[in-house]
mmCIF file of C-alpha atoms in Angstrom:
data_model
loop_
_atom_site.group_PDB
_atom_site.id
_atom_site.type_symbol
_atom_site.label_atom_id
_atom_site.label_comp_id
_atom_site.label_asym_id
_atom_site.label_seq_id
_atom_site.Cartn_x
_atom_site.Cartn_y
_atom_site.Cartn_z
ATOM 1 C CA UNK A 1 43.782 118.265 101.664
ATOM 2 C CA UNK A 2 46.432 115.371 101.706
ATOM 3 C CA UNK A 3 48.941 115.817 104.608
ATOM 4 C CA UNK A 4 52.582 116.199 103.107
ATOM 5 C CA UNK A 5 55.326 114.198 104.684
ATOM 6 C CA UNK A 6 58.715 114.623 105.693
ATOM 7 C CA UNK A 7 62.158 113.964 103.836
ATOM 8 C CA UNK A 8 64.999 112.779 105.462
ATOM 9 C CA UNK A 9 69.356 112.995 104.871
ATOM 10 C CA UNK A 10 71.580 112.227 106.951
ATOM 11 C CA UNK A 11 75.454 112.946 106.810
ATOM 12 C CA UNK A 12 78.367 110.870 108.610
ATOM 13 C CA UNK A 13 81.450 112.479 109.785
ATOM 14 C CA UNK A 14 84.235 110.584 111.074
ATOM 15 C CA UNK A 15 85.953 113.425 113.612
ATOM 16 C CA UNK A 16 89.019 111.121 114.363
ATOM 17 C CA UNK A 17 90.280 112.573 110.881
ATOM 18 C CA UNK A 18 87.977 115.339 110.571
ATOM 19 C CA UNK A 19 86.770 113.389 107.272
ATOM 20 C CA UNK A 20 83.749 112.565 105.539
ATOM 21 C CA UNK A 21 82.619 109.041 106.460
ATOM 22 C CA UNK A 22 81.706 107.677 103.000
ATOM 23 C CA UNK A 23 80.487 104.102 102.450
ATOM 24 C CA UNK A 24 78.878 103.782 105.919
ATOM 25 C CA UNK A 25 75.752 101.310 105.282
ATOM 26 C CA UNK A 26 72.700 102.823 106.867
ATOM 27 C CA UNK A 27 68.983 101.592 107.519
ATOM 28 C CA UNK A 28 65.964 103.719 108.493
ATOM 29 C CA UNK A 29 63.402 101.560 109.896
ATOM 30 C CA UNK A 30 59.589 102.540 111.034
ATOM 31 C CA UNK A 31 57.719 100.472 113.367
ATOM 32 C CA UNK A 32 60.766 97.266 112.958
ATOM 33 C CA UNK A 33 60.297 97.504 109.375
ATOM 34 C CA UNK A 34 63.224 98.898 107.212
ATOM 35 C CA UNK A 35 61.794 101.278 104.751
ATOM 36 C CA UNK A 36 65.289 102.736 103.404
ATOM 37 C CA UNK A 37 68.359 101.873 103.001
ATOM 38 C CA UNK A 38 71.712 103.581 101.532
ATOM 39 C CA UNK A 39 75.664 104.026 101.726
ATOM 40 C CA UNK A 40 76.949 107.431 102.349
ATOM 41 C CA UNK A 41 78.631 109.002 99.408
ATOM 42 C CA UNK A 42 82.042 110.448 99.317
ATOM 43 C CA UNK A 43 81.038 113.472 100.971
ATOM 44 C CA UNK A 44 79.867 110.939 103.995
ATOM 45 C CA UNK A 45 76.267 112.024 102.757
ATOM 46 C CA UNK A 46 72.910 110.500 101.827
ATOM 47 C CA UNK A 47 70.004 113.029 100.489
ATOM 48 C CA UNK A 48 67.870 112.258 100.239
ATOM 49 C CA UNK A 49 67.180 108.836 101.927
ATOM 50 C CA UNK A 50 63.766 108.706 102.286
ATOM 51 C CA UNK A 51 60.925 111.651 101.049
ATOM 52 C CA UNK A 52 58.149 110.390 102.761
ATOM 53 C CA UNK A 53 58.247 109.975 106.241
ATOM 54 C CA UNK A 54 54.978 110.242 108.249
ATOM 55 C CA UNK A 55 54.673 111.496 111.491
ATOM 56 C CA UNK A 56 55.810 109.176 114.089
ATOM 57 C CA UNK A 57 59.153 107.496 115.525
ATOM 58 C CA UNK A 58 62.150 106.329 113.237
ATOM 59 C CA UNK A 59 65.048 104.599 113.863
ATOM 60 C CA UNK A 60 68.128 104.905 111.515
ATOM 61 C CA UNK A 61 70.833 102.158 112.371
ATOM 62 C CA UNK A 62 74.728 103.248 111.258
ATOM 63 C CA UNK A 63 76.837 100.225 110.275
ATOM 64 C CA UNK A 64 79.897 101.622 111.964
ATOM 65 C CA UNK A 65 81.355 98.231 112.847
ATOM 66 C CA UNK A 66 81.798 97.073 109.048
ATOM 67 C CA UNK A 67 82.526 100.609 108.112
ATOM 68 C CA UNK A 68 85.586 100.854 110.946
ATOM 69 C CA UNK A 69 86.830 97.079 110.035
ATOM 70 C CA UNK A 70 86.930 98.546 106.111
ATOM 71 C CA UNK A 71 89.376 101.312 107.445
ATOM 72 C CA UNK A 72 91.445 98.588 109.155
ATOM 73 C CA UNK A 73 90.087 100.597 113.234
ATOM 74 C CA UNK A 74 88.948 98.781 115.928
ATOM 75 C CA UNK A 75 85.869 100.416 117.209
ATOM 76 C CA UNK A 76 84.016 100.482 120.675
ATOM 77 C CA UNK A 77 80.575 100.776 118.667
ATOM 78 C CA UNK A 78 79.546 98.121 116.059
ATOM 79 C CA UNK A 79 76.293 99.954 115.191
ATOM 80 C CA UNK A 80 74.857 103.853 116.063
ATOM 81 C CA UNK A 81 71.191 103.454 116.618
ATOM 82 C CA UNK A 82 69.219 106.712 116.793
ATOM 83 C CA UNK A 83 65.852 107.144 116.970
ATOM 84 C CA UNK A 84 63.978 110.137 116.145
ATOM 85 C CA UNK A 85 60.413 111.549 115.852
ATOM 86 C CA UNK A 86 58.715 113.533 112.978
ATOM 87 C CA UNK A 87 56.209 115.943 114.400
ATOM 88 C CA UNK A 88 55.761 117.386 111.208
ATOM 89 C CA UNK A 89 56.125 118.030 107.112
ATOM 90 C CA UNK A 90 59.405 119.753 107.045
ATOM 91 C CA UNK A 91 63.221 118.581 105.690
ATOM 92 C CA UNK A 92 64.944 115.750 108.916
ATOM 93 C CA UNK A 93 68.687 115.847 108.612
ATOM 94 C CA UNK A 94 70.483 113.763 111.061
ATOM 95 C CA UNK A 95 74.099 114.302 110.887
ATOM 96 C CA UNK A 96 76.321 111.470 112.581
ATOM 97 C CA UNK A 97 79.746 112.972 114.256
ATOM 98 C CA UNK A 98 81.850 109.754 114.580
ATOM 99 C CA UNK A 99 85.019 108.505 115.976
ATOM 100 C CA UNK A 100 86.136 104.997 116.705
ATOM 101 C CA UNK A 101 85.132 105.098 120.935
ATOM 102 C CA UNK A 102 82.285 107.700 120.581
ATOM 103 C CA UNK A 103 79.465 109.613 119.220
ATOM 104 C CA UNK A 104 77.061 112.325 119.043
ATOM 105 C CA UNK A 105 74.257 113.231 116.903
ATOM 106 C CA UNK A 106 71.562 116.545 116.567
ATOM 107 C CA UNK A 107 68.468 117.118 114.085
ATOM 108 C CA UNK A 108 70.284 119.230 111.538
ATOM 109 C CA UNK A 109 68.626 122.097 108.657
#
């Protein structure tokens, strides 16, 4: 029997404004090689942005420099980098709570 993999979504929300981030360029990457890559939407959302991720480590990178500079904010952080594993076949959402000097992230349902 074929082993499923995992999907992935992530959603960015700037909590300066308590907005949705939309337009905030983001790359997943596996082993240094980018297999994804989206803008949130105008609900700050991208679902999904990949459906097949195997097990293993993956890195999504947040453009949060360019997407600050767009809003006319001068940021601390030019880029969010998070890196995450997938242990196994179920739904990865990694929600992004942003402001222009910090961050935090969790692996959201």
């Amino acid at each position: 029997m074929a082993h499923s993999k995992a999907s992935l979504s992530t959603h960015v929300l700037d909590t300066s404004t308590g907005r949705p981030a939309a337009g905030v360029p983001v790359t997943l990457s596996t082993a240094g090689t980018t297999v994804a890559e989206g803008v949130t939407d105008d609900d700050g959302r991208i679902s999904p942005l990949a459906g097949d991720l195997a097990p293993g480590d993956h890195t999504l990178r947040f453009d949060t420099g360019a997407w600050f500079a767009a809003q006319g904010t001068t940021a601390f952080y030019p880029e969010v980098v998070v890196t995450f594993t997938v242990a196994d076949d179920r739904h990865h959402h990694v929600p992004l709570l942003l402001n222009p000097f910090g961050y935090s992230t969790y692996r959201g349902s």
